[in-house]
mmCIF file of C-alpha atoms in Angstrom:
data_model
loop_
_atom_site.group_PDB
_atom_site.id
_atom_site.type_symbol
_atom_site.label_atom_id
_atom_site.label_comp_id
_atom_site.label_asym_id
_atom_site.label_seq_id
_atom_site.Cartn_x
_atom_site.Cartn_y
_atom_site.Cartn_z
ATOM 1 C CA MET A 612 84.414 9.872 46.348
ATOM 2 C CA LYS A 613 80.697 10.478 46.759
ATOM 3 C CA ASP A 614 78.688 7.486 47.920
ATOM 4 C CA ASN A 615 75.380 7.302 46.080
ATOM 5 C CA ALA A 616 74.090 4.425 48.148
ATOM 6 C CA LEU A 617 71.137 5.140 50.419
ATOM 7 C CA ALA A 618 72.107 5.573 53.999
ATOM 8 C CA ALA A 619 71.011 2.844 56.313
ATOM 9 C CA GLY A 620 67.430 3.368 57.481
ATOM 10 C CA SER A 621 66.564 5.945 54.794
ATOM 11 C CA VAL A 622 63.251 5.641 52.697
ATOM 12 C CA ARG A 623 63.369 5.260 48.892
ATOM 13 C CA PRO A 624 61.160 7.940 47.200
ATOM 14 C CA THR A 625 57.782 6.637 45.839
ATOM 15 C CA ALA A 626 57.173 7.034 42.070
ATOM 16 C CA VAL A 627 54.163 9.268 41.276
ATOM 17 C CA ALA A 628 51.624 7.649 38.874
ATOM 18 C CA ALA A 629 50.778 9.641 35.750
ATOM 19 C CA ALA A 630 47.226 10.918 35.230
ATOM 20 C CA PRO A 631 45.176 8.835 32.788
ATOM 21 C CA VAL A 632 44.690 9.989 29.213
ATOM 22 C CA LEU A 633 41.257 9.716 27.590
ATOM 23 C CA THR A 634 41.117 9.681 23.768
ATOM 24 C CA SER A 635 37.530 8.730 22.871
ATOM 25 C CA ALA A 636 34.091 7.646 24.042
ATOM 26 C CA VAL A 637 32.277 5.191 21.779
ATOM 27 C CA PRO A 638 29.465 5.896 21.156
ATOM 28 C CA ASN A 639 29.791 9.568 21.971
ATOM 29 C CA SER A 640 26.033 10.065 22.300
ATOM 30 C CA GLY A 641 23.101 8.252 23.819
ATOM 31 C CA PRO A 642 19.610 8.560 25.270
ATOM 32 C CA ALA A 643 18.752 11.108 27.929
ATOM 33 C CA ALA A 644 17.560 8.199 30.072
ATOM 34 C CA GLY A 645 21.110 6.812 30.179
ATOM 35 C CA SER A 646 21.817 3.117 30.905
ATOM 36 C CA ASN A 647 23.667 2.557 27.613
ATOM 37 C CA ASN A 648 27.177 1.098 27.475
ATOM 38 C CA VAL A 649 30.004 3.472 26.486
ATOM 39 C CA THR A 650 33.564 2.295 25.753
ATOM 40 C CA LEU A 651 36.273 4.714 26.914
ATOM 41 C CA ASN A 652 39.614 4.419 25.137
ATOM 42 C CA GLY A 653 42.942 5.841 26.217
ATOM 43 C CA SER A 654 45.749 4.903 28.655
ATOM 44 C CA GLY A 655 46.598 4.767 32.342
ATOM 45 C CA PHE A 656 43.221 3.417 33.413
ATOM 46 C CA THR A 657 44.572 0.760 35.786
ATOM 47 C CA GLY A 658 43.146 1.286 39.263
ATOM 48 C CA ALA A 659 40.480 3.732 38.080
ATOM 49 C CA ILE A 660 38.423 4.951 41.016
ATOM 50 C CA ALA A 661 35.793 7.071 39.209
ATOM 51 C CA VAL A 662 34.174 7.679 35.830
ATOM 52 C CA THR A 663 31.969 10.746 35.513
ATOM 53 C CA PHE A 664 29.619 12.154 32.867
ATOM 54 C CA GLY A 665 29.525 15.849 33.632
ATOM 55 C CA THR A 666 28.909 15.939 37.377
ATOM 56 C CA ASN A 667 27.193 12.549 37.473
ATOM 57 C CA PRO A 668 29.036 9.319 38.183
ATOM 58 C CA ALA A 669 28.671 6.445 35.737
ATOM 59 C CA LEU A 670 26.014 3.960 36.794
ATOM 60 C CA GLY A 671 28.753 1.354 36.656
ATOM 61 C CA TYR A 672 32.086 0.724 34.983
ATOM 62 C CA THR A 673 34.539 -2.093 34.292
ATOM 63 C CA VAL A 674 38.251 -1.595 33.709
ATOM 64 C CA GLY A 675 38.999 -3.933 30.822
ATOM 65 C CA SER A 676 42.669 -2.965 30.633
ATOM 66 C CA GLY A 677 44.930 -0.018 31.163
ATOM 67 C CA ALA A 678 43.671 1.254 27.815
ATOM 68 C CA GLN A 679 39.920 0.609 27.970
ATOM 69 C CA ILE A 680 36.959 1.038 30.316
ATOM 70 C CA THR A 681 33.332 0.059 29.701
ATOM 71 C CA ALA A 682 30.998 2.442 31.520
ATOM 72 C CA VAL A 683 27.226 2.699 31.860
ATOM 73 C CA ALA A 684 26.048 6.249 31.161
ATOM 74 C CA PRO A 685 23.867 7.919 33.792
ATOM 75 C CA PRO A 686 20.803 9.990 32.813
ATOM 76 C CA GLY A 687 21.570 13.487 31.573
ATOM 77 C CA THR A 688 20.931 16.276 29.099
ATOM 78 C CA GLY A 689 22.901 18.254 26.562
ATOM 79 C CA THR A 690 26.642 17.787 25.987
ATOM 80 C CA VAL A 691 28.841 16.855 28.971
ATOM 81 C CA SER A 692 32.502 16.089 29.661
ATOM 82 C CA VAL A 693 33.486 12.497 30.422
ATOM 83 C CA THR A 694 36.521 11.968 32.667
ATOM 84 C CA VAL A 695 38.334 9.071 34.336
ATOM 85 C CA ARG A 696 40.023 9.411 37.746
ATOM 86 C CA THR A 697 42.798 7.152 38.987
ATOM 87 C CA PRO A 698 45.261 7.470 41.872
ATOM 88 C CA GLY A 699 47.410 9.391 39.382
ATOM 89 C CA GLY A 700 44.787 12.077 38.861
ATOM 90 C CA THR A 701 41.895 12.968 36.565
ATOM 91 C CA SER A 702 42.059 12.549 32.828
ATOM 92 C CA ASN A 703 41.423 15.125 30.176
ATOM 93 C CA PRO A 704 37.738 15.319 29.161
ATOM 94 C CA VAL A 705 36.025 14.012 26.019
ATOM 95 C CA THR A 706 32.540 15.082 25.069
ATOM 96 C CA TYR A 707 29.399 12.975 25.265
ATOM 97 C CA SER A 708 25.997 14.205 24.041
ATOM 98 C CA TYR A 709 22.611 13.238 25.393
ATOM 99 C CA ALA A 710 20.050 12.947 22.588
ATOM 100 C CA ALA A 711 16.389 13.697 23.195
ATOM 101 C CA ALA A 712 14.122 10.679 22.831
ATOM 102 C CA PRO A 713 12.440 10.540 19.387
ATOM 103 C CA SER A 714 8.683 10.758 19.049
ATOM 104 C CA LEU A 715 6.558 9.221 16.259
ATOM 105 C CA THR A 716 3.103 10.713 15.735
ATOM 106 C CA VAL A 717 1.879 9.717 12.249
ATOM 107 C CA VAL A 718 2.477 7.006 9.646
ATOM 108 C CA SER A 719 0.925 7.898 6.272
ATOM 109 C CA PRO A 720 -0.555 5.969 4.640
ATOM 110 C CA SER A 721 -1.374 3.772 7.614
ATOM 111 C CA GLN A 722 -2.293 0.695 5.580
ATOM 112 C CA GLY A 723 -0.985 -1.327 2.675
ATOM 113 C CA PRO A 724 -0.716 -4.802 1.130
ATOM 114 C CA THR A 725 0.691 -7.820 2.956
ATOM 115 C CA SER A 726 3.299 -8.115 0.212
ATOM 116 C CA GLY A 727 4.923 -4.899 1.438
ATOM 117 C CA GLY A 728 6.366 -2.233 -0.833
ATOM 118 C CA THR A 729 4.186 0.636 0.408
ATOM 119 C CA ALA A 730 5.999 3.984 0.487
ATOM 120 C CA VAL A 731 5.126 5.668 3.791
ATOM 121 C CA THR A 732 6.030 8.942 5.494
ATOM 122 C CA LEU A 733 6.789 8.929 9.225
ATOM 123 C CA THR A 734 6.207 12.224 11.031
ATOM 124 C CA GLY A 735 7.412 13.117 14.507
ATOM 125 C CA SER A 736 10.517 14.597 16.126
ATOM 126 C CA GLY A 737 14.082 13.728 17.105
ATOM 127 C CA PHE A 738 14.772 11.586 14.026
ATOM 128 C CA THR A 739 18.327 12.859 13.440
ATOM 129 C CA GLY A 740 20.775 9.961 13.368
ATOM 130 C CA ALA A 741 18.037 7.311 13.224
ATOM 131 C CA THR A 742 19.593 3.852 13.230
ATOM 132 C CA ALA A 743 16.486 1.735 12.622
ATOM 133 C CA VAL A 744 12.886 1.839 11.409
ATOM 134 C CA ALA A 745 10.874 -1.287 12.161
ATOM 135 C CA PHE A 746 7.405 -2.603 11.299
ATOM 136 C CA GLY A 747 6.733 -4.981 14.142
ATOM 137 C CA SER A 748 9.951 -6.975 14.439
ATOM 138 C CA THR A 749 10.849 -6.544 10.754
ATOM 139 C CA PRO A 750 13.130 -3.738 9.551
ATOM 140 C CA ALA A 751 11.820 -1.353 6.897
ATOM 141 C CA THR A 752 12.921 -2.397 3.416
ATOM 142 C CA THR A 753 14.566 1.024 3.088
ATOM 143 C CA TYR A 754 14.358 4.338 4.915
ATOM 144 C CA THR A 755 15.692 7.867 4.509
ATOM 145 C CA VAL A 756 15.861 10.541 7.214
ATOM 146 C CA ASN A 757 14.597 13.631 5.401
ATOM 147 C CA SER A 758 14.740 15.920 8.431
ATOM 148 C CA PRO A 759 14.540 15.780 12.235
ATOM 149 C CA THR A 760 10.760 15.507 11.834
ATOM 150 C CA GLN A 761 10.315 13.263 8.785
ATOM 151 C CA ILE A 762 11.430 9.854 7.523
ATOM 152 C CA SER A 763 10.516 8.188 4.232
ATOM 153 C CA ALA A 764 10.331 4.385 4.460
ATOM 154 C CA VAL A 765 9.174 1.369 2.458
ATOM 155 C CA THR A 766 7.202 -1.311 4.271
ATOM 156 C CA PRO A 767 8.414 -4.902 4.393
ATOM 157 C CA ALA A 768 5.979 -7.801 3.956
ATOM 158 C CA GLY A 769 3.754 -8.425 6.970
ATOM 159 C CA THR A 770 0.309 -9.280 8.281
ATOM 160 C CA GLY A 771 -2.237 -7.704 10.591
ATOM 161 C CA ALA A 772 -1.661 -4.592 12.674
ATOM 162 C CA VAL A 773 1.993 -3.972 13.579
ATOM 163 C CA PRO A 774 3.705 -1.243 15.663
ATOM 164 C CA VAL A 775 6.002 1.083 13.735
ATOM 165 C CA THR A 776 9.024 2.340 15.690
ATOM 166 C CA VAL A 777 12.029 4.578 15.044
ATOM 167 C CA THR A 778 15.311 4.064 16.919
ATOM 168 C CA THR A 779 17.857 6.875 17.311
ATOM 169 C CA PRO A 780 20.758 7.503 19.702
ATOM 170 C CA GLY A 781 18.095 9.047 21.933
ATOM 171 C CA GLY A 782 16.084 5.834 22.217
ATOM 172 C CA THR A 783 13.112 4.165 20.537
ATOM 173 C CA THR A 784 9.755 5.790 19.883
ATOM 174 C CA GLY A 785 6.466 4.575 21.182
ATOM 175 C CA PRO A 786 4.533 2.721 18.489
ATOM 176 C CA VAL A 787 2.138 4.007 15.848
ATOM 177 C CA TYR A 788 0.343 1.210 14.027
ATOM 178 C CA PHE A 789 0.446 0.182 10.371
ATOM 179 C CA PHE A 790 -2.262 -2.154 9.088
ATOM 180 C CA TYR A 791 -1.486 -4.851 6.522
ATOM 181 C CA LEU A 792 -4.487 -5.594 4.309
ATOM 182 C CA SER A 793 -5.168 -8.589 2.111
ATOM 183 C CA ALA A 794 -5.699 -7.950 -1.604
ATOM 184 C CA PRO A 795 -9.360 -7.718 -2.668
ATOM 185 C CA SER A 796 -10.981 -10.797 -4.176
ATOM 186 C CA LEU A 797 -13.314 -10.484 -7.163
ATOM 187 C CA ALA A 798 -15.925 -13.213 -7.623
ATOM 188 C CA ALA A 799 -18.204 -11.953 -10.415
ATOM 189 C CA VAL A 800 -19.206 -9.081 -12.692
ATOM 190 C CA SER A 801 -22.876 -8.857 -13.672
ATOM 191 C CA PRO A 802 -23.820 -8.478 -16.419
ATOM 192 C CA SER A 803 -20.656 -9.894 -17.922
ATOM 193 C CA GLN A 804 -21.316 -8.457 -21.398
ATOM 194 C CA GLY A 805 -22.083 -5.056 -22.831
ATOM 195 C CA PRO A 806 -21.801 -2.872 -25.919
ATOM 196 C CA ALA A 807 -18.435 -1.841 -27.313
ATOM 197 C CA SER A 808 -19.538 1.774 -26.869
ATOM 198 C CA GLY A 809 -19.468 1.307 -23.101
ATOM 199 C CA GLY A 810 -22.017 2.639 -20.626
ATOM 200 C CA THR A 811 -23.079 -0.743 -19.193
ATOM 201 C CA ALA A 812 -23.932 -0.524 -15.493
ATOM 202 C CA VAL A 813 -22.345 -3.565 -13.814
ATOM 203 C CA THR A 814 -22.183 -4.924 -10.270
ATOM 204 C CA LEU A 815 -18.907 -6.377 -8.985
ATOM 205 C CA THR A 816 -19.127 -8.819 -6.079
ATOM 206 C CA GLY A 817 -16.314 -10.199 -3.933
ATOM 207 C CA SER A 818 -14.497 -9.077 -0.770
ATOM 208 C CA GLY A 819 -11.972 -6.554 0.493
ATOM 209 C CA PHE A 820 -13.353 -3.635 -1.530
ATOM 210 C CA THR A 821 -13.153 -1.043 1.270
ATOM 211 C CA GLY A 822 -11.115 1.956 0.169
ATOM 212 C CA ALA A 823 -10.935 0.784 -3.455
ATOM 213 C CA THR A 824 -8.826 3.176 -5.497
ATOM 214 C CA ALA A 825 -9.445 1.816 -9.005
ATOM 215 C CA VAL A 826 -11.712 -0.395 -11.101
ATOM 216 C CA THR A 827 -10.347 -1.249 -14.530
ATOM 217 C CA PHE A 828 -11.656 -2.982 -17.646
ATOM 218 C CA GLY A 829 -8.496 -4.243 -19.313
ATOM 219 C CA SER A 830 -6.214 -1.220 -19.107
ATOM 220 C CA THR A 831 -9.077 1.309 -19.103
ATOM 221 C CA PRO A 832 -10.530 2.763 -15.897
ATOM 222 C CA ALA A 833 -14.247 2.347 -15.288
ATOM 223 C CA THR A 834 -16.214 5.435 -16.348
ATOM 224 C CA THR A 835 -17.453 5.704 -12.750
ATOM 225 C CA TYR A 836 -17.606 3.401 -9.744
ATOM 226 C CA THR A 837 -19.105 3.422 -6.250
ATOM 227 C CA VAL A 838 -18.042 1.185 -3.366
ATOM 228 C CA ASN A 839 -21.382 0.084 -1.906
ATOM 229 C CA SER A 840 -19.880 -2.191 0.750
ATOM 230 C CA PRO A 841 -16.770 -4.308 1.390
ATOM 231 C CA THR A 842 -18.346 -6.931 -0.889
ATOM 232 C CA GLN A 843 -19.976 -4.894 -3.674
ATOM 233 C CA ILE A 844 -19.058 -2.181 -6.180
ATOM 234 C CA SER A 845 -21.295 -0.544 -8.787
ATOM 235 C CA ALA A 846 -19.398 0.513 -11.906
ATOM 236 C CA VAL A 847 -20.012 1.739 -15.450
ATOM 237 C CA ALA A 848 -18.027 0.025 -18.191
ATOM 238 C CA PRO A 849 -15.930 2.229 -20.479
ATOM 239 C CA ALA A 850 -15.792 1.676 -24.246
ATOM 240 C CA GLY A 851 -13.796 -1.365 -25.319
ATOM 241 C CA ALA A 852 -13.520 -4.403 -27.540
ATOM 242 C CA GLY A 853 -13.306 -8.154 -27.118
ATOM 243 C CA SER A 854 -12.989 -9.892 -23.757
ATOM 244 C CA VAL A 855 -11.113 -7.959 -21.063
ATOM 245 C CA ALA A 856 -10.003 -8.587 -17.492
ATOM 246 C CA VAL A 857 -11.857 -6.596 -14.825
ATOM 247 C CA THR A 858 -9.893 -5.890 -11.630
ATOM 248 C CA VAL A 859 -10.310 -3.900 -8.420
ATOM 249 C CA THR A 860 -7.396 -2.139 -6.727
ATOM 250 C CA ALA A 861 -7.599 -1.335 -3.004
ATOM 251 C CA PRO A 862 -5.044 -0.520 -0.267
ATOM 252 C CA GLY A 863 -4.426 -4.254 0.044
ATOM 253 C CA GLY A 864 -3.378 -4.609 -3.606
ATOM 254 C CA THR A 865 -5.041 -5.616 -6.877
ATOM 255 C CA SER A 866 -7.631 -8.376 -7.112
ATOM 256 C CA ASN A 867 -7.790 -11.393 -9.340
ATOM 257 C CA SER A 868 -9.626 -10.739 -12.600
ATOM 258 C CA VAL A 869 -12.999 -11.718 -14.021
ATOM 259 C CA VAL A 870 -13.935 -11.423 -17.697
ATOM 260 C CA PHE A 871 -16.185 -8.815 -19.243
ATOM 261 C CA THR A 872 -16.982 -9.208 -22.952
ATOM 262 C CA TYR A 873 -17.682 -6.301 -25.266
ATOM 263 C CA VAL A 874 -20.393 -7.163 -27.796
ATOM 264 C CA THR A 875 -20.517 -5.439 -31.172
ATOM 265 C CA ALA A 876 -23.791 -3.828 -32.231
ATOM 266 C CA PRO A 877 -26.072 -6.122 -34.291
ATOM 267 C CA VAL A 878 -26.545 -5.597 -38.014
ATOM 268 C CA LEU A 879 -29.671 -6.665 -39.930
ATOM 269 C CA GLY A 880 -29.219 -7.583 -43.585
ATOM 270 C CA SER A 881 -32.634 -8.912 -44.564
ATOM 271 C CA LEU A 882 -35.964 -10.177 -43.363
ATOM 272 C CA PHE A 883 -38.227 -12.768 -44.946
ATOM 273 C CA PRO A 884 -41.005 -12.574 -45.741
ATOM 274 C CA ALA A 885 -40.964 -8.792 -46.012
ATOM 275 C CA GLN A 886 -44.746 -8.553 -45.687
ATOM 276 C CA GLY A 887 -47.588 -10.187 -43.861
ATOM 277 C CA SER A 888 -51.083 -9.761 -42.577
ATOM 278 C CA THR A 889 -52.230 -7.235 -40.060
ATOM 279 C CA ASP A 890 -53.006 -10.096 -37.651
ATOM 280 C CA ALA A 891 -50.472 -11.320 -35.094
ATOM 281 C CA GLY A 892 -48.369 -14.456 -35.421
ATOM 282 C CA ALA A 893 -46.668 -14.291 -38.798
ATOM 283 C CA GLY A 894 -43.184 -15.769 -38.616
ATOM 284 C CA VAL A 895 -40.412 -13.501 -39.937
ATOM 285 C CA THR A 896 -36.781 -14.580 -40.253
ATOM 286 C CA LEU A 897 -34.254 -11.800 -39.607
ATOM 287 C CA THR A 898 -30.719 -12.391 -40.831
ATOM 288 C CA GLY A 899 -27.562 -10.431 -40.174
ATOM 289 C CA SER A 900 -24.743 -10.558 -37.603
ATOM 290 C CA GLY A 901 -24.213 -10.123 -33.874
ATOM 291 C CA LEU A 902 -27.622 -11.579 -33.029
ATOM 292 C CA THR A 903 -26.570 -14.117 -30.351
ATOM 293 C CA THR A 904 -27.389 -11.883 -27.375
ATOM 294 C CA THR A 905 -30.707 -10.590 -28.733
ATOM 295 C CA VAL A 906 -32.890 -9.287 -25.912
ATOM 296 C CA ALA A 907 -35.684 -7.667 -27.942
ATOM 297 C CA VAL A 908 -37.232 -7.477 -31.417
ATOM 298 C CA HIS A 909 -39.459 -4.540 -32.227
ATOM 299 C CA PHE A 910 -41.971 -4.054 -34.995
ATOM 300 C CA GLY A 911 -42.361 -0.315 -34.776
ATOM 301 C CA ALA A 912 -42.772 0.374 -31.061
ATOM 302 C CA THR A 913 -44.264 -3.054 -30.342
ATOM 303 C CA SER A 914 -42.214 -5.909 -28.898
ATOM 304 C CA ALA A 915 -42.379 -9.252 -30.636
ATOM 305 C CA ALA A 916 -41.793 -12.775 -29.411
ATOM 306 C CA PHE A 917 -38.617 -14.250 -30.919
ATOM 307 C CA THR A 918 -36.228 -17.203 -31.012
ATOM 308 C CA VAL A 919 -32.490 -16.872 -31.595
ATOM 309 C CA LEU A 920 -31.342 -19.464 -34.128
ATOM 310 C CA SER A 921 -27.695 -18.389 -34.379
ATOM 311 C CA ASP A 922 -25.490 -15.335 -34.368
ATOM 312 C CA ALA A 923 -26.784 -14.718 -37.916
ATOM 313 C CA ALA A 924 -30.503 -15.473 -37.600
ATOM 314 C CA VAL A 925 -33.516 -14.746 -35.408
ATOM 315 C CA VAL A 926 -37.117 -15.807 -36.010
ATOM 316 C CA ALA A 927 -39.644 -13.240 -34.788
ATOM 317 C CA PHE A 928 -43.428 -13.423 -34.648
ATOM 318 C CA ALA A 929 -44.973 -10.256 -35.956
ATOM 319 C CA PRO A 930 -47.481 -8.632 -33.634
ATOM 320 C CA ALA A 931 -50.778 -7.317 -34.957
ATOM 321 C CA GLY A 932 -50.669 -3.896 -36.535
ATOM 322 C CA THR A 933 -52.216 -1.556 -39.014
ATOM 323 C CA ALA A 934 -51.705 -1.985 -42.742
ATOM 324 C CA GLY A 935 -48.672 -0.353 -44.274
ATOM 325 C CA PRO A 936 -44.906 -0.352 -43.890
ATOM 326 C CA GLY A 937 -43.164 -0.280 -40.513
ATOM 327 C CA SER A 938 -39.684 -0.616 -39.133
ATOM 328 C CA VAL A 939 -38.190 -3.761 -37.583
ATOM 329 C CA ASN A 940 -35.031 -3.781 -35.468
ATOM 330 C CA VAL A 941 -33.193 -5.985 -32.997
ATOM 331 C CA THR A 942 -31.701 -5.047 -29.636
ATOM 332 C CA THR A 943 -28.824 -7.108 -28.206
ATOM 333 C CA LEU A 944 -26.313 -6.612 -25.399
ATOM 334 C CA GLY A 945 -24.250 -4.843 -28.045
ATOM 335 C CA GLY A 946 -26.911 -2.240 -28.786
ATOM 336 C CA THR A 947 -29.726 -1.746 -31.286
ATOM 337 C CA SER A 948 -29.463 -2.654 -34.972
ATOM 338 C CA ASN A 949 -30.380 -0.750 -38.075
ATOM 339 C CA SER A 950 -34.022 -1.045 -39.147
ATOM 340 C CA LEU A 951 -35.592 -2.951 -42.037
ATOM 341 C CA VAL A 952 -39.079 -2.487 -43.483
ATOM 342 C CA TYR A 953 -41.890 -4.966 -42.873
ATOM 343 C CA THR A 954 -45.196 -4.249 -44.642
ATOM 344 C CA ARG A 955 -48.545 -5.353 -43.263
ATOM 345 C CA VAL A 956 -51.183 -5.999 -45.885
ATOM 346 C CA ALA A 957 -54.834 -5.631 -45.084
ATOM 347 C CA PRO A 958 -57.032 -8.631 -45.951
ATOM 348 C CA PRO A 959 -59.172 -8.293 -49.121
ATOM 349 C CA MET A 960 -62.594 -6.702 -48.686
ATOM 350 C CA ILE A 961 -65.591 -8.825 -49.614
#
């Protein structure tokens, strides 16, 4: 009978440990500068004596269990093989890719309102796989990676000048600044009335007018406008009716409103008396409508002194003139009226 027992003094054979097995690296990419944590999953990691990324050893590693190692990636480029070595041998490789650091060169537009909501385009390089777009410490409301060189984003609310950054597996860009602007403030429009036909030259005063993109009277754009300074705009009123809100829109948003009133053209119905002497001073009552804002009364080409009694009546004092009929009209902020006839009568000859 064969004795299977070990002879006295003999040495029992030592079991050979199996080589580790590596199944994944998470994440499987990172910045070329390294120093990011990578979790290696697999089996047989107990007693690991080396973790390498290509030919470079990990900057550090911790064996969490026989199935997991946390390693710190060294600097590198391109795609490399990650392996784990234990007393049992070297594992199979898994791939790890070094991503180039992203670069941000332009944010357009570079300014917008403090309320946020500005659609901006970020231009640069290395944007593939971007994981964050931030305005200062606040994430973009939304962003879309259009290509490796372009991202579309929407600004969050903010104030002042803030650095815009893009984060990708390759790292975080250096900042390009976005400037939050306060909405313009409108204090006055002068004059505040004009004819319904438009054409009134007005001056808007306030603050924050730099870069103004629109001046509106109600829902109608100004015929023209010129930004004279951050506190003043010259504009020409379009045609309109009634009282409308005037606003200024600038990169910081839309201002509060001030009121501009469209005045209808005056209409003269009658004058009394319809005749008078050739000397100055005869009182003539003009009746009609739209006379409240009367700025001038003319007898022919000659201006007359006047007093506005109501929207329907003005008393004028006829200037001296030659005998015969002549025209009388009224000019208001709404325009110039139709004309009526006033006849000067020469005094009797003796």
